[in-house]
mmCIF file of C-alpha atoms and ligand atoms in Angstrom:
data_model
loop_
_atom_site.group_PDB
_atom_site.id
_atom_site.type_symbol
_atom_site.label_atom_id
_atom_site.label_comp_id
_atom_site.label_asym_id
_atom_site.label_seq_id
_atom_site.Cartn_x
_atom_site.Cartn_y
_atom_site.Cartn_z
ATOM 1 C CA MET Q 1 121.730 87.741 102.769
ATOM 2 C CA LYS Q 2 121.097 90.246 99.974
ATOM 3 C CA PHE Q 3 123.063 93.482 100.235
ATOM 4 C CA GLY Q 4 122.876 96.969 98.827
ATOM 5 C CA VAL Q 5 126.014 99.113 99.078
ATOM 6 C CA ILE Q 6 125.882 102.924 99.172
ATOM 7 C CA GLY Q 7 129.162 104.598 98.195
ATOM 8 C CA TYR Q 8 131.750 103.169 95.805
ATOM 9 C CA GLY Q 9 134.617 105.643 96.314
ATOM 10 C CA TYR Q 10 137.874 104.625 98.001
ATOM 11 C CA TRP Q 11 136.585 102.139 100.607
ATOM 12 C CA GLY Q 12 133.339 100.924 98.960
ATOM 13 C CA PRO Q 13 135.118 98.575 96.487
ATOM 14 C CA ASN Q 14 136.644 96.675 99.445
ATOM 15 C CA ILE Q 15 133.209 96.182 100.966
ATOM 16 C CA VAL Q 16 131.697 95.009 97.665
ATOM 17 C CA ARG Q 17 134.617 92.648 96.921
ATOM 18 C CA ASN Q 18 134.348 90.999 100.335
ATOM 19 C CA LEU Q 19 130.561 90.747 100.326
ATOM 20 C CA ALA Q 20 130.643 89.286 96.812
ATOM 21 C CA SER Q 21 133.111 86.578 97.854
ATOM 22 C CA LEU Q 22 131.389 85.667 101.111
ATOM 23 C CA ASP Q 23 129.373 82.459 101.397
ATOM 24 C CA GLY Q 24 125.740 83.313 102.028
ATOM 25 C CA SER Q 25 125.886 86.887 100.848
ATOM 26 C CA GLN Q 26 125.182 88.588 97.541
ATOM 27 C CA VAL Q 27 125.406 92.230 96.430
ATOM 28 C CA LEU Q 28 122.266 93.118 94.457
ATOM 29 C CA ALA Q 29 122.795 96.867 94.001
ATOM 30 C CA ILE Q 30 125.344 99.651 94.389
ATOM 31 C CA ALA Q 31 124.318 103.305 94.691
ATOM 32 C CA ASP Q 32 126.784 106.083 94.009
ATOM 33 C CA MET Q 33 125.911 109.554 92.751
ATOM 34 C CA SER Q 34 129.215 109.796 90.863
ATOM 35 C CA PRO Q 35 129.087 108.509 87.238
ATOM 36 C CA ALA Q 36 132.820 107.711 87.410
ATOM 37 C CA ALA Q 37 132.292 105.528 90.488
ATOM 38 C CA ARG Q 38 129.379 103.712 88.816
ATOM 39 C CA SER Q 39 131.449 103.126 85.720
ATOM 40 C CA ARG Q 40 134.258 101.558 87.813
ATOM 41 C CA ALA Q 41 131.698 99.385 89.576
ATOM 42 C CA HIS Q 42 130.177 98.297 86.269
ATOM 43 C CA LYS Q 43 133.574 97.218 84.918
ATOM 44 C CA ALA Q 44 134.267 95.153 88.031
ATOM 45 C CA TYR Q 45 130.732 93.757 88.526
ATOM 46 C CA PRO Q 46 128.701 93.894 85.276
ATOM 47 C CA SER Q 47 125.777 91.982 86.780
ATOM 48 C CA ILE Q 48 125.193 94.203 89.839
ATOM 49 C CA THR Q 49 122.460 96.851 89.474
ATOM 50 C CA LEU Q 50 123.824 100.404 89.619
ATOM 51 C CA THR Q 51 121.966 103.538 90.552
ATOM 52 C CA PRO Q 52 122.807 107.158 91.420
ATOM 53 C CA ASP Q 53 119.961 107.156 93.936
ATOM 54 C CA ALA Q 54 120.569 105.659 97.405
ATOM 55 C CA SER Q 55 116.826 105.527 98.121
ATOM 56 C CA GLU Q 56 116.412 102.876 95.390
ATOM 57 C CA VAL Q 57 118.685 100.601 97.441
ATOM 58 C CA ILE Q 58 117.100 101.554 100.741
ATOM 59 C CA THR Q 59 113.498 100.885 99.613
ATOM 60 C CA SER Q 60 114.191 97.756 97.547
ATOM 61 C CA THR Q 61 112.064 94.884 98.850
ATOM 62 C CA GLU Q 62 114.705 92.377 97.697
ATOM 63 C CA ILE Q 63 117.483 93.781 99.899
ATOM 64 C CA ASP Q 64 117.987 92.597 103.510
ATOM 65 C CA ALA Q 65 120.958 94.710 104.580
ATOM 66 C CA VAL Q 66 122.594 97.977 103.514
ATOM 67 C CA ALA Q 67 126.273 98.936 103.798
ATOM 68 C CA VAL Q 68 126.732 102.697 104.166
ATOM 69 C CA VAL Q 69 130.193 103.498 102.755
ATOM 70 C CA SER Q 70 129.700 107.187 101.972
ATOM 71 C CA PRO Q 71 131.160 110.266 103.738
ATOM 72 C CA VAL Q 72 130.530 110.677 107.457
ATOM 73 C CA TRP Q 73 127.976 113.489 107.161
ATOM 74 C CA THR Q 74 125.686 111.157 105.142
ATOM 75 C CA HIS Q 75 125.825 108.175 107.569
ATOM 76 C CA TYR Q 76 122.952 109.236 109.830
ATOM 77 C CA GLU Q 77 120.374 110.033 107.117
ATOM 78 C CA LEU Q 78 121.165 106.937 105.063
ATOM 79 C CA ALA Q 79 121.347 104.545 108.027
ATOM 80 C CA LYS Q 80 118.130 105.978 109.477
ATOM 81 C CA ALA Q 81 116.263 105.544 106.189
ATOM 82 C CA ALA Q 82 117.610 101.986 105.870
ATOM 83 C CA LEU Q 83 116.502 101.074 109.423
ATOM 84 C CA GLU Q 84 113.065 102.635 108.812
ATOM 85 C CA ASN Q 85 112.764 100.425 105.753
ATOM 86 C CA GLY Q 86 113.544 97.251 107.712
ATOM 87 C CA LYS Q 87 117.168 96.831 106.615
ATOM 88 C CA HIS Q 88 120.069 95.744 108.803
ATOM 89 C CA VAL Q 89 122.887 98.291 108.574
ATOM 90 C CA PHE Q 90 126.659 97.995 108.253
ATOM 91 C CA VAL Q 91 127.940 101.542 108.607
ATOM 92 C CA GLU Q 92 131.409 102.945 108.175
ATOM 93 C CA LYS Q 93 133.438 104.521 110.957
ATOM 94 C CA PRO Q 94 132.913 106.991 112.494
ATOM 95 C CA PHE Q 95 129.323 105.845 113.137
ATOM 96 C CA THR Q 96 127.697 109.299 113.031
ATOM 97 C CA SER Q 97 128.589 113.010 113.137
ATOM 98 C CA ASN Q 98 127.369 113.388 116.733
ATOM 99 C CA SER Q 99 126.176 111.257 119.638
ATOM 100 C CA ALA Q 100 122.488 112.317 119.426
ATOM 101 C CA GLN Q 101 122.343 110.819 115.925
ATOM 102 C CA GLY Q 102 124.044 107.638 117.133
ATOM 103 C CA GLU Q 103 121.583 107.230 120.015
ATOM 104 C CA GLU Q 104 118.624 107.720 117.677
ATOM 105 C CA LEU Q 105 119.892 105.033 115.290
ATOM 106 C CA ILE Q 106 120.503 102.576 118.145
ATOM 107 C CA ASN Q 107 116.949 103.074 119.437
ATOM 108 C CA LEU Q 108 115.504 102.719 115.948
ATOM 109 C CA ALA Q 109 117.366 99.428 115.440
ATOM 110 C CA ILE Q 110 116.091 98.110 118.787
ATOM 111 C CA LYS Q 111 112.508 99.159 117.953
ATOM 112 C CA ASN Q 112 112.621 97.473 114.530
ATOM 113 C CA ASN Q 113 114.613 94.452 115.742
ATOM 114 C CA LEU Q 114 117.493 95.135 113.355
ATOM 115 C CA THR Q 115 121.273 94.848 113.623
ATOM 116 C CA ILE Q 116 123.715 97.736 113.364
ATOM 117 C CA MET Q 117 127.405 96.992 112.907
ATOM 118 C CA VAL Q 118 129.978 99.777 112.762
ATOM 119 C CA ASP Q 119 133.022 99.077 110.609
ATOM 120 C CA HIS Q 120 135.800 99.029 113.201
ATOM 121 C CA THR Q 121 137.952 96.976 110.847
ATOM 122 C CA PHE Q 122 141.082 96.804 112.998
ATOM 123 C CA LEU Q 123 139.292 94.739 115.659
ATOM 124 C CA PHE Q 124 139.302 91.864 113.182
ATOM 125 C CA THR Q 125 143.024 91.951 112.382
ATOM 126 C CA GLY Q 126 145.376 89.241 113.585
ATOM 127 C CA ALA Q 127 147.455 91.944 115.337
ATOM 128 C CA VAL Q 128 144.653 93.384 117.483
ATOM 129 C CA LYS Q 129 143.331 89.908 118.318
ATOM 130 C CA LYS Q 130 146.811 88.892 119.487
ATOM 131 C CA ILE Q 131 147.291 92.054 121.580
ATOM 132 C CA ARG Q 132 143.883 91.486 123.198
ATOM 133 C CA GLN Q 133 144.951 87.908 124.007
ATOM 134 C CA LEU Q 134 148.242 89.161 125.521
ATOM 135 C CA LEU Q 135 146.275 91.558 127.732
ATOM 136 C CA ASP Q 136 143.609 89.005 128.696
ATOM 137 C CA GLU Q 137 146.268 86.437 129.633
ATOM 138 C CA GLU Q 138 148.080 89.147 131.634
ATOM 139 C CA THR Q 139 151.283 88.651 129.634
ATOM 140 C CA LEU Q 140 151.753 92.431 129.646
ATOM 141 C CA GLY Q 141 150.671 92.871 133.270
ATOM 142 C CA ASN Q 142 148.752 95.966 134.307
ATOM 143 C CA LEU Q 143 148.402 98.345 131.380
ATOM 144 C CA TYR Q 144 150.312 101.635 131.614
ATOM 145 C CA TYR Q 145 149.785 103.274 128.231
ATOM 146 C CA TYR Q 146 148.628 103.048 124.592
ATOM 147 C CA ASP Q 147 150.558 105.343 122.253
ATOM 148 C CA SER Q 148 149.791 105.419 118.548
ATOM 149 C CA THR Q 149 151.214 107.253 115.539
ATOM 150 C CA ARG Q 150 148.969 107.173 112.479
ATOM 151 C CA VAL Q 151 150.347 109.620 109.941
ATOM 152 C CA ASN Q 152 150.677 109.892 106.162
ATOM 153 C CA LEU Q 153 150.363 112.416 103.319
ATOM 154 C CA GLY Q 154 146.597 112.808 102.590
ATOM 155 C CA LEU Q 155 143.950 111.440 101.928
ATOM 156 C CA PHE Q 156 142.279 114.735 102.855
ATOM 157 C CA GLN Q 157 138.595 114.322 103.685
ATOM 158 C CA HIS Q 158 136.236 117.121 102.699
ATOM 159 C CA ASP Q 159 133.768 116.933 105.554
ATOM 160 C CA ILE Q 160 135.821 116.061 108.667
ATOM 161 C CA ASN Q 161 139.154 116.831 110.290
ATOM 162 C CA VAL Q 162 142.023 114.378 110.696
ATOM 163 C CA LEU Q 163 140.854 113.330 114.175
ATOM 164 C CA TRP Q 164 137.428 112.226 112.924
ATOM 165 C CA ASP Q 165 139.092 110.490 109.968
ATOM 166 C CA LEU Q 166 142.003 108.592 111.510
ATOM 167 C CA ALA Q 167 141.496 108.534 115.293
ATOM 168 C CA PRO Q 168 138.387 106.249 115.139
ATOM 169 C CA HIS Q 169 140.770 103.387 114.352
ATOM 170 C CA ASP Q 170 142.717 103.875 117.591
ATOM 171 C CA LEU Q 171 139.667 104.825 119.646
ATOM 172 C CA SER Q 172 137.858 101.641 118.598
ATOM 173 C CA ILE Q 173 140.994 99.567 119.313
ATOM 174 C CA MET Q 174 141.344 101.202 122.743
ATOM 175 C CA ASP Q 175 137.641 100.607 123.422
ATOM 176 C CA TYR Q 176 138.227 96.925 122.637
ATOM 177 C CA LEU Q 177 141.525 96.484 124.509
ATOM 178 C CA ILE Q 178 141.062 98.629 127.607
ATOM 179 C CA LYS Q 179 138.446 97.391 130.049
ATOM 180 C CA GLU Q 180 138.121 100.699 131.892
ATOM 181 C CA SER Q 181 135.930 103.468 130.437
ATOM 182 C CA PRO Q 182 137.723 106.686 129.468
ATOM 183 C CA GLU Q 183 137.355 109.618 131.853
ATOM 184 C CA ALA Q 184 138.621 112.687 130.048
ATOM 185 C CA VAL Q 185 140.135 113.901 126.807
ATOM 186 C CA VAL Q 186 142.594 116.591 125.736
ATOM 187 C CA ALA Q 187 143.082 117.405 122.062
ATOM 188 C CA THR Q 188 145.172 119.933 120.210
ATOM 189 C CA GLY Q 189 145.599 120.475 116.501
ATOM 190 C CA GLN Q 190 146.021 122.950 113.691
ATOM 191 C CA LYS Q 191 144.421 123.697 110.299
ATOM 192 C CA HIS Q 192 146.878 124.382 107.487
ATOM 193 C CA VAL Q 193 145.345 123.388 104.178
ATOM 194 C CA ASN Q 194 141.599 122.990 103.707
ATOM 195 C CA GLY Q 195 139.919 124.505 106.757
ATOM 196 C CA TYR Q 196 139.945 121.321 108.835
ATOM 197 C CA GLU Q 197 142.609 120.286 111.365
ATOM 198 C CA ASP Q 198 145.166 118.256 109.401
ATOM 199 C CA VAL Q 199 147.565 117.655 112.316
ATOM 200 C CA ALA Q 200 146.195 116.653 115.728
ATOM 201 C CA PHE Q 201 147.213 115.091 119.019
ATOM 202 C CA MET Q 202 144.759 113.501 121.406
ATOM 203 C CA THR Q 203 145.280 112.278 124.961
ATOM 204 C CA VAL Q 204 142.732 110.078 126.710
ATOM 205 C CA TYR Q 205 142.771 109.554 130.487
ATOM 206 C CA PHE Q 206 141.483 106.279 131.900
ATOM 207 C CA PRO Q 207 141.124 105.094 135.504
ATOM 208 C CA GLU Q 208 143.974 103.055 137.022
ATOM 209 C CA LYS Q 209 146.573 105.523 135.690
ATOM 210 C CA ILE Q 210 146.144 104.233 132.117
ATOM 211 C CA ILE Q 211 146.856 106.928 129.557
ATOM 212 C CA ALA Q 212 146.506 106.903 125.773
ATOM 213 C CA HIS Q 213 147.953 109.205 123.169
ATOM 214 C CA ILE Q 214 147.118 109.357 119.471
ATOM 215 C CA ASN Q 215 149.088 111.340 116.887
ATOM 216 C CA VAL Q 216 147.204 111.761 113.592
ATOM 217 C CA ASN Q 217 148.482 113.766 110.645
ATOM 218 C CA TRP Q 218 147.640 114.177 106.955
ATOM 219 C CA LEU Q 219 150.806 116.232 106.360
ATOM 220 C CA SER Q 220 153.461 113.651 107.133
ATOM 221 C CA PRO Q 221 156.049 112.937 104.430
ATOM 222 C CA VAL Q 222 156.089 109.272 105.384
ATOM 223 C CA LYS Q 223 153.409 106.805 106.354
ATOM 224 C CA VAL Q 224 153.720 105.515 109.918
ATOM 225 C CA ARG Q 225 151.374 103.102 111.659
ATOM 226 C CA THR Q 226 153.119 102.266 114.899
ATOM 227 C CA THR Q 227 151.566 101.659 118.290
ATOM 228 C CA LEU Q 228 153.383 101.122 121.587
ATOM 229 C CA ILE Q 229 151.459 99.382 124.333
ATOM 230 C CA GLY Q 230 153.236 99.414 127.655
ATOM 231 C CA GLY Q 231 152.407 97.125 130.543
ATOM 232 C CA GLU Q 232 153.886 96.605 133.952
ATOM 233 C CA LYS Q 233 155.486 93.307 132.903
ATOM 234 C CA ARG Q 234 156.006 93.563 129.148
ATOM 235 C CA MET Q 235 155.645 95.982 126.250
ATOM 236 C CA VAL Q 236 154.370 95.615 122.714
ATOM 237 C CA VAL Q 237 155.483 97.377 119.556
ATOM 238 C CA TRP Q 238 152.932 96.964 116.753
ATOM 239 C CA ASN Q 239 154.135 98.151 113.365
ATOM 240 C CA ASP Q 240 151.192 97.619 111.070
ATOM 241 C CA LEU Q 241 153.280 98.383 107.972
ATOM 242 C CA ALA Q 242 155.818 95.623 108.623
ATOM 243 C CA ALA Q 243 155.590 92.797 106.097
ATOM 244 C CA ASP Q 244 155.957 90.241 108.871
ATOM 245 C CA GLU Q 245 156.519 90.267 112.630
ATOM 246 C CA LYS Q 246 154.047 93.154 112.943
ATOM 247 C CA VAL Q 247 153.700 92.592 116.677
ATOM 248 C CA LYS Q 248 156.783 92.322 118.876
ATOM 249 C CA VAL Q 249 156.606 91.649 122.582
ATOM 250 C CA TYR Q 250 159.497 92.997 124.654
ATOM 251 C CA ASP Q 251 160.209 91.486 128.027
ATOM 252 C CA LYS Q 252 161.386 94.841 129.280
ATOM 253 C CA GLY Q 253 160.300 96.832 132.245
ATOM 254 C CA VAL Q 254 161.174 98.763 135.322
ATOM 255 C CA ASN Q 255 161.371 97.380 138.828
ATOM 256 C CA VAL Q 256 161.061 99.783 141.698
ATOM 257 C CA THR Q 257 162.131 98.692 145.146
ATOM 258 C CA ASN Q 258 162.057 100.523 148.409
ATOM 259 C CA ARG Q 259 164.784 99.160 150.664
ATOM 260 C CA GLU Q 260 164.074 99.237 154.335
ATOM 261 C CA GLY Q 261 165.637 102.273 155.940
ATOM 262 C CA VAL Q 262 166.418 103.838 152.573
ATOM 263 C CA TYR Q 263 164.074 106.614 151.582
ATOM 264 C CA ASP Q 264 165.092 106.853 147.919
ATOM 265 C CA LEU Q 265 163.328 104.477 145.547
ATOM 266 C CA LEU Q 266 165.639 102.086 143.746
ATOM 267 C CA VAL Q 267 164.820 101.775 140.078
ATOM 268 C CA SER Q 268 166.253 98.915 138.085
ATOM 269 C CA TYR Q 269 165.656 98.096 134.442
ATOM 270 C CA ARG Q 270 164.767 94.667 133.212
ATOM 271 C CA SER Q 271 165.792 93.794 129.668
ATOM 272 C CA GLY Q 272 164.841 90.286 128.603
ATOM 273 C CA ASP Q 273 163.928 88.614 125.337
ATOM 274 C CA MET Q 274 161.879 89.928 122.457
ATOM 275 C CA TRP Q 275 159.565 87.643 120.520
ATOM 276 C CA ALA Q 276 157.182 88.056 117.616
ATOM 277 C CA PRO Q 277 154.030 85.971 118.092
ATOM 278 C CA GLN Q 278 152.383 84.235 115.173
ATOM 279 C CA LEU Q 279 149.416 86.270 113.891
ATOM 280 C CA GLU Q 280 146.308 84.973 112.157
ATOM 281 C CA GLN Q 281 146.653 85.672 108.420
ATOM 282 C CA ILE Q 282 143.193 86.894 107.530
ATOM 283 C CA GLU Q 283 141.576 89.752 105.657
ATOM 284 C CA ALA Q 284 139.996 91.638 108.531
ATOM 285 C CA LEU Q 285 137.123 93.041 106.474
ATOM 286 C CA HIS Q 286 136.210 89.579 105.191
ATOM 287 C CA GLU Q 287 136.071 88.250 108.734
ATOM 288 C CA GLU Q 288 134.071 91.257 109.917
ATOM 289 C CA LEU Q 289 131.460 91.019 107.151
ATOM 290 C CA SER Q 290 131.156 87.287 107.712
ATOM 291 C CA TYR Q 291 130.518 88.037 111.414
ATOM 292 C CA PHE Q 292 127.866 90.609 110.382
ATOM 293 C CA VAL Q 293 126.012 87.992 108.325
ATOM 294 C CA ASP Q 294 126.276 85.512 111.256
ATOM 295 C CA CYS Q 295 124.989 88.060 113.767
ATOM 296 C CA ILE Q 296 121.955 88.801 111.604
ATOM 297 C CA SER Q 297 121.205 85.093 111.093
ATOM 298 C CA THR Q 298 121.560 84.193 114.771
ATOM 299 C CA GLY Q 299 120.200 87.419 116.304
ATOM 300 C CA GLN Q 300 123.475 87.836 118.205
ATOM 301 C CA GLN Q 301 124.474 91.400 119.153
ATOM 302 C CA PRO Q 302 127.842 92.225 117.535
ATOM 303 C CA PHE Q 303 130.539 93.571 119.867
ATOM 304 C CA ASN Q 304 131.159 96.355 117.323
ATOM 305 C CA ASP Q 305 127.504 97.384 117.389
ATOM 306 C CA GLY Q 306 125.962 100.856 117.421
ATOM 307 C CA ARG Q 307 126.859 101.253 121.093
ATOM 308 C CA ALA Q 308 130.548 100.639 120.330
ATOM 309 C CA GLY Q 309 130.270 103.172 117.490
ATOM 310 C CA LEU Q 310 128.628 105.642 119.868
ATOM 311 C CA ARG Q 311 131.402 105.289 122.473
ATOM 312 C CA VAL Q 312 133.918 106.273 119.778
ATOM 313 C CA VAL Q 313 131.765 109.224 118.631
ATOM 314 C CA LYS Q 314 131.531 110.458 122.241
ATOM 315 C CA MET Q 315 135.332 110.484 122.512
ATOM 316 C CA LEU Q 316 135.556 112.347 119.188
ATOM 317 C CA GLU Q 317 132.973 114.909 120.335
ATOM 318 C CA ALA Q 318 134.938 115.505 123.524
ATOM 319 C CA ALA Q 319 138.112 115.824 121.431
ATOM 320 C CA SER Q 320 136.448 118.429 119.167
ATOM 321 C CA GLU Q 321 135.376 120.431 122.211
ATOM 322 C CA SER Q 322 138.896 120.292 123.627
ATOM 323 C CA LEU Q 323 140.410 121.175 120.236
ATOM 324 C CA ASN Q 324 138.217 124.282 120.016
ATOM 325 C CA LYS Q 325 139.447 125.337 123.467
ATOM 326 C CA ARG Q 326 143.103 124.789 122.523
ATOM 327 C CA GLY Q 327 143.541 121.708 124.613
ATOM 328 C CA SER Q 328 141.296 122.169 127.658
ATOM 329 C CA LEU Q 329 140.506 119.008 129.599
ATOM 330 C CA VAL Q 330 137.021 117.726 128.670
ATOM 331 C CA TYR Q 331 135.366 115.118 130.896
ATOM 332 C CA LEU Q 332 133.352 112.315 129.337
HETATM 333 N N1 LIG F 401 137.215 101.078 107.831
HETATM 334 C C1 LIG F 401 138.214 101.650 107.205
HETATM 335 O O1 LIG F 401 139.380 101.259 107.361
HETATM 336 C C2 LIG F 401 137.943 102.799 106.289
HETATM 337 C C3 LIG F 401 138.894 103.194 105.354
HETATM 338 C C4 LIG F 401 138.583 104.276 104.521
HETATM 339 C C5 LIG F 401 137.361 104.920 104.619
HETATM 340 N N2 LIG F 401 136.469 104.512 105.566
HETATM 341 C C6 LIG F 401 135.176 105.191 105.721
HETATM 342 O O2 LIG F 401 134.381 104.934 104.568
HETATM 343 C C7 LIG F 401 133.540 106.044 104.298
HETATM 344 C C8 LIG F 401 133.762 106.493 102.862
HETATM 345 O O3 LIG F 401 135.106 106.926 102.748
HETATM 346 P P1 LIG F 401 135.858 106.955 101.330
HETATM 347 O O4 LIG F 401 137.269 107.271 101.649
HETATM 348 O O5 LIG F 401 135.512 105.740 100.537
HETATM 349 O O6 LIG F 401 135.159 108.243 100.668
HETATM 350 P P2 LIG F 401 135.095 108.626 99.122
HETATM 351 O O7 LIG F 401 134.789 110.076 99.078
HETATM 352 O O8 LIG F 401 136.275 108.091 98.382
HETATM 353 O O9 LIG F 401 133.823 107.801 98.581
HETATM 354 C C9 LIG F 401 132.524 108.081 98.982
HETATM 355 C C10 LIG F 401 131.591 107.759 97.800
HETATM 356 O O10 LIG F 401 130.244 107.935 98.264
HETATM 357 C C11 LIG F 401 129.497 108.552 97.216
HETATM 358 N N3 LIG F 401 128.350 109.223 97.843
HETATM 359 C C12 LIG F 401 128.338 110.272 98.678
HETATM 360 N N4 LIG F 401 127.096 110.566 99.099
HETATM 361 C C13 LIG F 401 126.283 109.659 98.494
HETATM 362 C C14 LIG F 401 124.886 109.430 98.519
HETATM 363 N N5 LIG F 401 124.070 110.192 99.278
HETATM 364 N N6 LIG F 401 124.393 108.444 97.786
HETATM 365 C C15 LIG F 401 125.199 107.663 97.015
HETATM 366 N N7 LIG F 401 126.545 107.831 96.942
HETATM 367 C C16 LIG F 401 127.076 108.804 97.694
HETATM 368 C C17 LIG F 401 130.482 109.500 96.545
HETATM 369 O O11 LIG F 401 130.069 109.809 95.206
HETATM 370 C C18 LIG F 401 131.782 108.697 96.604
HETATM 371 O O12 LIG F 401 131.985 107.924 95.433
HETATM 372 C C19 LIG F 401 133.896 107.111 105.355
HETATM 373 O O13 LIG F 401 132.985 107.019 106.414
HETATM 374 C C20 LIG F 401 135.275 106.700 105.818
HETATM 375 O O14 LIG F 401 135.555 107.099 107.144
HETATM 376 C C21 LIG F 401 136.736 103.472 106.372
#
């Protein structure tokens, strides 16, 4: 599989490094309009062709697939041009700037028999795979909530707010872990520095009383990546910054009994063991790109396809609408 990569800023080097080390894939060209980015790429990969012009990559007859690793507002135009030129597309999160663009790209890929994969990297981590297994095996019991804190100082994006930058990680994880489709969204936030919301809080309502909350912030003095996932039987604490034991399962919960003849509910707390399951030690992006190459070769539809990307964009659109109305409930 011969790749062209568009965008060699912060995330692009990770894509190029993984594609270059993958069996069965080769990076032929990198496009980045920034001379500094091209110079970094040249130092790391002297034999890869470099160009400031993305269309050279998109129209190259030697290239089979294009990775779009540029800012969000460029995803639609670049992915569309790549699909029109017969290239499979690996596109960064969030998939597109709005759902109409996402739908158009999905239809174009179907028409041209091409694969779209959206980079929802976390779905390929050992932690998320383990949590999905715990849910599938009903170790946690019925799901009550998903509550994530994803905060740090910067990196400020210049075209999107903090929700569109950081929340796609949690929204794609929720889309993967929670079987029910979300019903409604509430989002609040505030702009302090560069005209985009830099602190935001998002609540997502699901059927079956499942609720999710995401706290994203570019103005936090410390970096936190902690998610609590509460079930009827057990609860998970996932600290993605922990060197080991990132996922801890707590055998804690609440039992409610209603004694005959007694009208008050009796609540008792259960506090059992905690254990830290073994997680697969893998580089998620390597696994994801390997899966992309496999999906193209076998014609299999990836689970993180354009439709998965679109579901995330729809939640973000609803969140933007709610944010603009200072937290009104927006139905999906
Ligand atoms: N999956 C993840 O965990 C993850 C992590 C970080 C960023 N991202 C995503 O990756 C994308 C890029 O983010 P970043 O932080 O690397 O941004 P960045 O600004 O650091 O880099 C983007 C690069 O794209 C180049 N570029 C922009 N428009 C171009 C065009 N039309 N043609 C060629 N080059 C162009 C810029 O010169 C820049 O070097 C975003 O969609 C972001 O959300 C994903």
